[in-house]
Amino acid sequence: MTQHLAAPATPASGTHTDWWRGAVIYQVYPRSFADGNGDGMGDLDGVRARLPYLRDLGVDAVWLSPFYSSPQADAGYDVADYRAIDPMFGNLLDADALLRDAHDLGLRVIVDLVPNHSSDRHDWFQRALREGPGSPLRERYHFKAGKGENGELPPNDWESVFGGPAWTRVEDGEWYLHLFAPEQPDFNWEHPAVHDEFRSILRFWLDMGVDGFRVDVAHGLVKAEGLPDIGMHDQLKLLGNDVMPFFDQDGVHEIYRSWRKVLTEYAGEKILVAEAWTPTVERAAAYVRPDEMHQAFNFQYLGTHWDAAELREVIDVSLAAMRPVGAPATWVLSNHDVTRHATRFANPAGLGTQLRTAGDRELGLRRARAATLLMLALPGSAYVYQGEELGLPDVTDLPDEVRQDPSFHRASGQDGFRDGCRVPIPWTTEGSSYGFGAGGSWLPQPAGWGELSVQAQTGDPDSTLELYRSALAVRRTQQGLGAGDSLEWLEAPEGVLAFRREGFVCTANTTGTAVTIPAPGRILLANAEVETADGKVELPADTTVWWAV
């Protein structure tokens, strides 16, 4: 049972200074959010129709995963035209209408930008193939001669994130680099035309009215000079968190400094958000220095188990790393690339992805709800992935023949099960796609999905949806929540986190048993029923409580 003080979420004002320092940003994966034209695929019209839902949920901004013209070899992260909308999602008029409606509702809109690679259908790449070796267009990618007597071996030993070699040979004998799928050739960021093109792309979308960009593979644009082999020696060094020759090179920072200058040409506090997979939080902090990006995803926090000691360490390290550069810490529990945390936390050890029993489901959901309140109480900005406010689990039993994640169909690389967190979300209790759209859904939804729908949970005080609505409402009105860069840890039993912010205390019991502590104040919100008596409170297992003090 959820314990809370009912309060409606208010629309985001979108006018306060440095809005991004404490913003709650909701990730929309367009193909799985809402289908406006009934073809089974989510689209911009579907998103537009559901914007009032996001306003009422209480988020400040919406981040849209790619909707650009694309062959969809990697769900839109293979862009053929950065200035066009893929027909499956609509057109530029639809994008314009979505932006206008969002702004009218007080919501900001952040769009994905994919600068590390394009689609192999991109005009530059197609021309490079046609024109052959020596073409100036080939200099905008990484085309190289192969090794071996007849150039039959790749230029170096790099491997794709999706598995297999990071090089593909074309008919004329040269090889091109792709750190992801072969359909995603990497740009050569040593070439000035690439810099010019992306500054132009930024201005195109800023002129359209977007409020910022989430930069995909922000750590990957610049490669080590000469594209050196990793080799066994360097492979061993990587275990000590050394920087890979194709990731997190220092040269990326000059790119983002130039982009920051473009953003300052526009009114309205536009932002850049880095998807930067770095070996440490300290390395991530380099991306958010005052003249670079505004935020960087906190992947270290995302990968933390539901364990008090582990969480405290990551929280401390994150805040300490961001403080010197003046950037907010960010907190996130799920996204389109990882197992949903309602499933991830189901294992008693915080490991594993399978929900084997109803008990697993109950445990995972209880921990997910507690983890959400903890995350939303931390200083800085928070990200919410679509459907997590419904407590959705990963769909782990999709038949192989319906899976579309490219890494699933390759021999190694990423785990290949990202489809499980991308199944279209349920809006209604009944219907062929539970309100997603009139034409079914591009990935099959499980039986009983309607029980988790927006319709089923709305108005139910014990539901996960109403917990999120209440939490975001309290977060807006409680002065000690949201933006900031510090907190005060309080003494607590083993397995319990307790910290103070201005006028506010958060206590989180990560253990499997109830724990009694002194009641620090008046209960604002909890993810389970909490009993207080004689100045003490019994925290149930896997429960977070917000207190006014």
JSON list of N, CA and C in Angstrom, two decimals, residues 319-320 322-324 326-329 379-380 482-487 501:
[
{"chain": "A", "resi": 319, "resn": "LEU", "atom": "N", "xyz": [28.26, 13.06, -6.64]},
{"chain": "A", "resi": 319, "resn": "LEU", "atom": "CA", "xyz": [28.16, 14.45, -6.20]},
{"chain": "A", "resi": 319, "resn": "LEU", "atom": "C", "xyz": [29.53, 15.10, -6.13]},
{"chain": "A", "resi": 320, "resn": "ALA", "atom": "N", "xyz": [30.51, 14.36, -5.65]},
{"chain": "A", "resi": 320, "resn": "ALA", "atom": "CA", "xyz": [31.86, 14.91, -5.53]},
{"chain": "A", "resi": 320, "resn": "ALA", "atom": "C", "xyz": [32.47, 15.19, -6.89]},
{"chain": "A", "resi": 322, "resn": "MET", "atom": "N", "xyz": [30.84, 15.96, -9.73]},
{"chain": "A", "resi": 322, "resn": "MET", "atom": "CA", "xyz": [30.16, 17.04, -10.43]},
{"chain": "A", "resi": 322, "resn": "MET", "atom": "C", "xyz": [30.37, 18.40, -9.78]},
{"chain": "A", "resi": 323, "resn": "ARG", "atom": "N", "xyz": [30.63, 18.41, -8.49]},
{"chain": "A", "resi": 323, "resn": "ARG", "atom": "CA", "xyz": [30.72, 19.69, -7.76]},
{"chain": "A", "resi": 323, "resn": "ARG", "atom": "C", "xyz": [31.81, 20.61, -8.31]},
{"chain": "A", "resi": 324, "resn": "PRO", "atom": "N", "xyz": [33.04, 20.11, -8.61]},
{"chain": "A", "resi": 324, "resn": "PRO", "atom": "CA", "xyz": [34.08, 21.03, -9.09]},
{"chain": "A", "resi": 324, "resn": "PRO", "atom": "C", "xyz": [33.77, 21.66, -10.45]},
{"chain": "A", "resi": 326, "resn": "GLY", "atom": "N", "xyz": [30.66, 22.34, -11.45]},
{"chain": "A", "resi": 326, "resn": "GLY", "atom": "CA", "xyz": [29.42, 23.11, -11.34]},
{"chain": "A", "resi": 326, "resn": "GLY", "atom": "C", "xyz": [28.25, 22.52, -12.07]},
{"chain": "A", "resi": 327, "resn": "ALA", "atom": "N", "xyz": [28.28, 21.22, -12.34]},
{"chain": "A", "resi": 327, "resn": "ALA", "atom": "CA", "xyz": [27.19, 20.56, -13.08]},
{"chain": "A", "resi": 327, "resn": "ALA", "atom": "C", "xyz": [26.34, 19.76, -12.11]},
{"chain": "A", "resi": 328, "resn": "PRO", "atom": "N", "xyz": [25.06, 19.58, -12.43]},
{"chain": "A", "resi": 328, "resn": "PRO", "atom": "CA", "xyz": [24.22, 18.76, -11.58]},
{"chain": "A", "resi": 328, "resn": "PRO", "atom": "C", "xyz": [24.51, 17.28, -11.78]},
{"chain": "A", "resi": 329, "resn": "ALA", "atom": "N", "xyz": [24.40, 16.51, -10.72]},
{"chain": "A", "resi": 329, "resn": "ALA", "atom": "CA", "xyz": [24.40, 15.06, -10.87]},
{"chain": "A", "resi": 329, "resn": "ALA", "atom": "C", "xyz": [23.08, 14.65, -11.51]},
{"chain": "A", "resi": 379, "resn": "PRO", "atom": "N", "xyz": [20.00, 15.11, -4.87]},
{"chain": "A", "resi": 379, "resn": "PRO", "atom": "CA", "xyz": [20.23, 16.43, -5.47]},
{"chain": "A", "resi": 379, "resn": "PRO", "atom": "C", "xyz": [20.55, 16.32, -6.96]},
{"chain": "A", "resi": 380, "resn": "GLY", "atom": "N", "xyz": [19.87, 17.11, -7.76]},
{"chain": "A", "resi": 380, "resn": "GLY", "atom": "CA", "xyz": [20.15, 17.13, -9.19]},
{"chain": "A", "resi": 380, "resn": "GLY", "atom": "C", "xyz": [18.94, 16.80, -10.03]},
{"chain": "A", "resi": 482, "resn": "GLY", "atom": "N", "xyz": [14.98, 18.48, -5.54]},
{"chain": "A", "resi": 482, "resn": "GLY", "atom": "CA", "xyz": [15.36, 19.02, -6.84]},
{"chain": "A", "resi": 482, "resn": "GLY", "atom": "C", "xyz": [16.82, 19.44, -6.88]},
{"chain": "A", "resi": 483, "resn": "ALA", "atom": "N", "xyz": [17.06, 20.62, -7.46]},
{"chain": "A", "resi": 483, "resn": "ALA", "atom": "CA", "xyz": [18.43, 21.07, -7.72]},
{"chain": "A", "resi": 483, "resn": "ALA", "atom": "C", "xyz": [19.24, 21.16, -6.43]},
{"chain": "A", "resi": 484, "resn": "GLY", "atom": "N", "xyz": [20.53, 20.98, -6.57]},
{"chain": "A", "resi": 484, "resn": "GLY", "atom": "CA", "xyz": [21.45, 21.05, -5.45]},
{"chain": "A", "resi": 484, "resn": "GLY", "atom": "C", "xyz": [22.67, 20.20, -5.72]},
{"chain": "A", "resi": 485, "resn": "ASP", "atom": "N", "xyz": [23.64, 20.26, -4.84]},
{"chain": "A", "resi": 485, "resn": "ASP", "atom": "CA", "xyz": [24.85, 19.47, -5.04]},
{"chain": "A", "resi": 485, "resn": "ASP", "atom": "C", "xyz": [25.36, 18.82, -3.77]},
{"chain": "A", "resi": 486, "resn": "SER", "atom": "N", "xyz": [24.52, 18.78, -2.73]},
{"chain": "A", "resi": 486, "resn": "SER", "atom": "CA", "xyz": [25.00, 18.18, -1.49]},
{"chain": "A", "resi": 486, "resn": "SER", "atom": "C", "xyz": [23.84, 17.64, -0.67]},
{"chain": "A", "resi": 487, "resn": "LEU", "atom": "N", "xyz": [24.20, 16.75, 0.24]},
{"chain": "A", "resi": 487, "resn": "LEU", "atom": "CA", "xyz": [23.26, 16.23, 1.22]},
{"chain": "A", "resi": 487, "resn": "LEU", "atom": "C", "xyz": [24.06, 15.86, 2.46]},
{"chain": "A", "resi": 501, "resn": "ARG", "atom": "N", "xyz": [18.24, 16.94, 3.53]},
{"chain": "A", "resi": 501, "resn": "ARG", "atom": "CA", "xyz": [18.36, 18.14, 2.71]},
{"chain": "A", "resi": 501, "resn": "ARG", "atom": "C", "xyz": [17.51, 19.21, 3.38]}
]
